[in-house]
Coordinates of N, CA, C and O in Angstrom, one line a residue:
M27 N 0.8 -1.2 0.0 CA 0.0 0.0 0.0 C 0.9 1.3 0.0 O 0.5 2.2 -0.6
A28 N 2.0 1.2 0.7 CA 2.9 2.4 0.8 C 3.5 2.7 -0.6 O 3.7 3.9 -1.0
K29 N 3.7 1.6 -1.4 CA 4.3 1.8 -2.7 C 3.2 2.5 -3.6 O 3.6 3.4 -4.4
I30 N 2.0 2.2 -3.5 CA 0.9 2.9 -4.3 C 0.8 4.3 -3.9 O 0.7 5.2 -4.8
K31 N 0.9 4.6 -2.6 CA 0.8 6.0 -2.2 C 1.9 6.9 -2.7 O 1.8 8.1 -2.9
S32 N 3.1 6.3 -2.9 CA 4.2 7.1 -3.4 C 4.2 7.1 -4.9 O 4.8 8.0 -5.5
F33 N 3.5 6.2 -5.5 CA 3.4 6.1 -7.0 C 2.4 7.0 -7.6 O 2.6 7.6 -8.6
V34 N 1.2 7.1 -6.9 CA 0.1 7.9 -7.5 C 0.5 9.4 -7.7 O 0.1 9.9 -8.8
P35 N 1.1 10.1 -6.8 CA 1.5 11.5 -7.1 C 2.4 11.7 -8.3 O 2.2 12.6 -9.0
W36 N 3.2 10.7 -8.5 CA 4.1 10.8 -9.7 C 3.3 10.6 -11.0 O 3.5 11.3 -12.0
V37 N 2.3 9.7 -11.0 CA 1.4 9.6 -12.1 C 0.6 10.8 -12.4 O 0.5 11.3 -13.5
V38 N 0.1 11.4 -11.3 CA -0.7 12.7 -11.5 C 0.2 13.8 -12.0 O -0.2 14.5 -12.9
L39 N 1.4 13.9 -11.5 CA 2.3 14.9 -12.0 C 2.7 14.7 -13.4 O 2.7 15.6 -14.2
A40 N 2.9 13.5 -13.8 CA 3.2 13.2 -15.2 C 2.1 13.5 -16.1 O 2.3 14.1 -17.2
F41 N 0.8 13.2 -15.7 CA -0.3 13.6 -16.5 C -0.5 15.1 -16.6 O -0.8 15.6 -17.7
V42 N -0.2 15.8 -15.6 CA -0.3 17.3 -15.6 C 0.7 17.9 -16.6 O 0.4 18.7 -17.4
V43 N 2.0 17.4 -16.5 CA 3.0 17.8 -17.4 C 2.6 17.5 -18.8 O 2.8 18.3 -19.7
Y44 N 2.1 16.3 -19.1 CA 1.7 15.9 -20.4 C 0.6 16.8 -20.9 O 0.6 17.3 -22.1
A45 N -0.4 17.1 -20.1 CA -1.5 17.9 -20.5 C -1.0 19.4 -20.8 O -1.5 19.9 -21.8
V46 N -0.1 19.9 -20.1 CA 0.4 21.2 -20.3 C 1.2 21.3 -21.6 O 1.1 22.2 -22.4
V47 N 2.0 20.3 -21.8 CA 2.9 20.2 -23.0 C 2.1 20.1 -24.3 O 2.3 20.7 -25.3
T48 N 1.1 19.2 -24.2 CA 0.3 18.9 -25.4 C -0.7 20.0 -25.8 O -1.0 20.2 -27.0
S49 N -1.3 20.6 -24.8 CA -2.3 21.7 -25.1 C -2.2 22.8 -24.0 O -3.0 22.9 -23.1
P50 N -1.2 23.7 -24.2 CA -1.0 24.7 -23.1 C -2.2 25.7 -23.1 O -2.5 26.2 -22.0
D51 N -2.8 26.0 -24.2 CA -4.0 26.9 -24.2 C -5.1 26.4 -23.4 O -5.7 27.1 -22.6
K52 N -5.4 25.1 -23.6 CA -6.5 24.5 -22.8 C -6.2 24.5 -21.3 O -7.0 24.7 -20.4
S53 N -4.9 24.2 -21.0 CA -4.5 24.1 -19.6 C -4.6 25.5 -19.0 O -5.0 25.6 -17.8
A54 N -4.2 26.5 -19.7 CA -4.3 27.9 -19.1 C -5.7 28.2 -18.9 O -6.1 28.9 -17.9
D55 N -6.6 27.9 -19.8 CA -8.0 28.2 -19.6 C -8.6 27.4 -18.4 O -9.4 28.0 -17.7
L56 N -8.2 26.2 -18.2 CA -8.6 25.4 -17.1 C -8.2 26.1 -15.8 O -9.0 26.2 -14.8
V57 N -6.9 26.5 -15.7 CA -6.4 27.2 -14.5 C -7.2 28.5 -14.3 O -7.6 28.8 -13.1
R58 N -7.4 29.3 -15.3 CA -8.2 30.5 -15.2 C -9.6 30.2 -14.7 O -10.1 30.9 -13.8
N59 N -10.3 29.2 -15.2 CA -11.6 28.9 -14.8 C -11.6 28.4 -13.3 O -12.5 28.8 -12.5
V60 N -10.7 27.6 -12.9 CA -10.6 27.1 -11.5 C -10.4 28.3 -10.6 O -11.0 28.4 -9.5
W61 N -9.4 29.2 -11.0 CA -9.1 30.3 -10.2 C -10.4 31.2 -10.0 O -10.7 31.7 -8.9
S62 N -11.1 31.4 -11.1 CA -12.3 32.2 -11.1 C -13.4 31.6 -10.1 O -14.0 32.3 -9.4
I63 N -13.5 30.3 -10.2 CA -14.5 29.6 -9.3 C -14.1 29.8 -7.9 O -15.0 30.1 -7.0
L64 N -12.8 29.6 -7.6 CA -12.4 29.7 -6.2 C -12.5 31.2 -5.7 O -12.9 31.4 -4.6
S65 N -12.1 32.1 -6.5 CA -12.2 33.5 -6.2 C -13.6 33.9 -5.9 O -13.9 34.6 -4.9
D66 N -14.5 33.6 -6.8 CA -15.9 33.9 -6.6 C -16.5 33.3 -5.4 O -17.3 33.9 -4.6
G67 N -16.1 32.1 -5.1 CA -16.6 31.4 -3.9 C -16.2 32.1 -2.6 O -17.0 32.3 -1.7
V68 N -14.9 32.4 -2.6 CA -14.4 33.1 -1.4 C -15.1 34.5 -1.2 O -15.5 34.9 -0.1
T69 N -15.3 35.2 -2.3 CA -16.0 36.5 -2.3 C -17.4 36.3 -1.8 O -17.9 37.1 -1.0
N70 N -18.1 35.3 -2.3 CA -19.5 35.1 -1.9 C -19.6 34.7 -0.4 O -20.5 35.1 0.2
I71 N -18.7 33.9 0.0 CA -18.7 33.5 1.5 C -18.4 34.8 2.3 O -19.1 35.0 3.3
G72 N -17.5 35.6 1.9 CA -17.2 36.9 2.6 C -18.5 37.8 2.6 O -18.8 38.4 3.7
N73 N -19.1 37.9 1.5 CA -20.4 38.7 1.4 C -21.5 38.1 2.3 O -22.2 38.9 3.0
F74 N -21.6 36.8 2.4 CA -22.6 36.1 3.2 C -22.3 36.5 4.7 O -23.3 36.9 5.4
F75 N -21.1 36.3 5.2 CA -20.8 36.6 6.6 C -20.9 38.1 6.9 O -21.3 38.5 8.0
D76 N -20.5 38.9 5.9 CA -20.7 40.4 6.1 C -22.1 40.7 6.3 O -22.5 41.6 7.1
N77 N -23.0 40.2 5.5 CA -24.4 40.4 5.6 C -25.0 39.9 6.9 O -25.9 40.5 7.5
I78 N -24.5 38.8 7.4 CA -25.0 38.2 8.6 C -24.6 39.1 9.8 O -25.4 39.5 10.7
L79 N -23.3 39.5 9.8 CA -22.8 40.3 10.9 C -23.3 41.8 10.9 O -23.5 42.4 11.9
N80 N -23.6 42.3 9.7 CA -24.1 43.7 9.6 C -25.6 43.8 9.5 O -26.2 44.9 9.4
G81 N -26.3 42.6 9.6 CA -27.7 42.6 9.5 C -28.3 43.1 8.2 O -29.4 43.6 8.1
G82 N -27.5 43.0 7.1 CA -27.9 43.5 5.9 C -28.7 42.7 5.0 O -29.4 43.0 4.1

């Protein structure tokens, strides 16, 4: 089991490198989309708690 745990990250890393090398434009779009989703989520959570605390 320990060998599998040390092998899986290398496989994932190899796949990421392969994906970036074969289609950098799609990889960049994916990173932008993921960043946008995370950023919007954090902003919305902040707005939610701001509204709760300020009674808005």
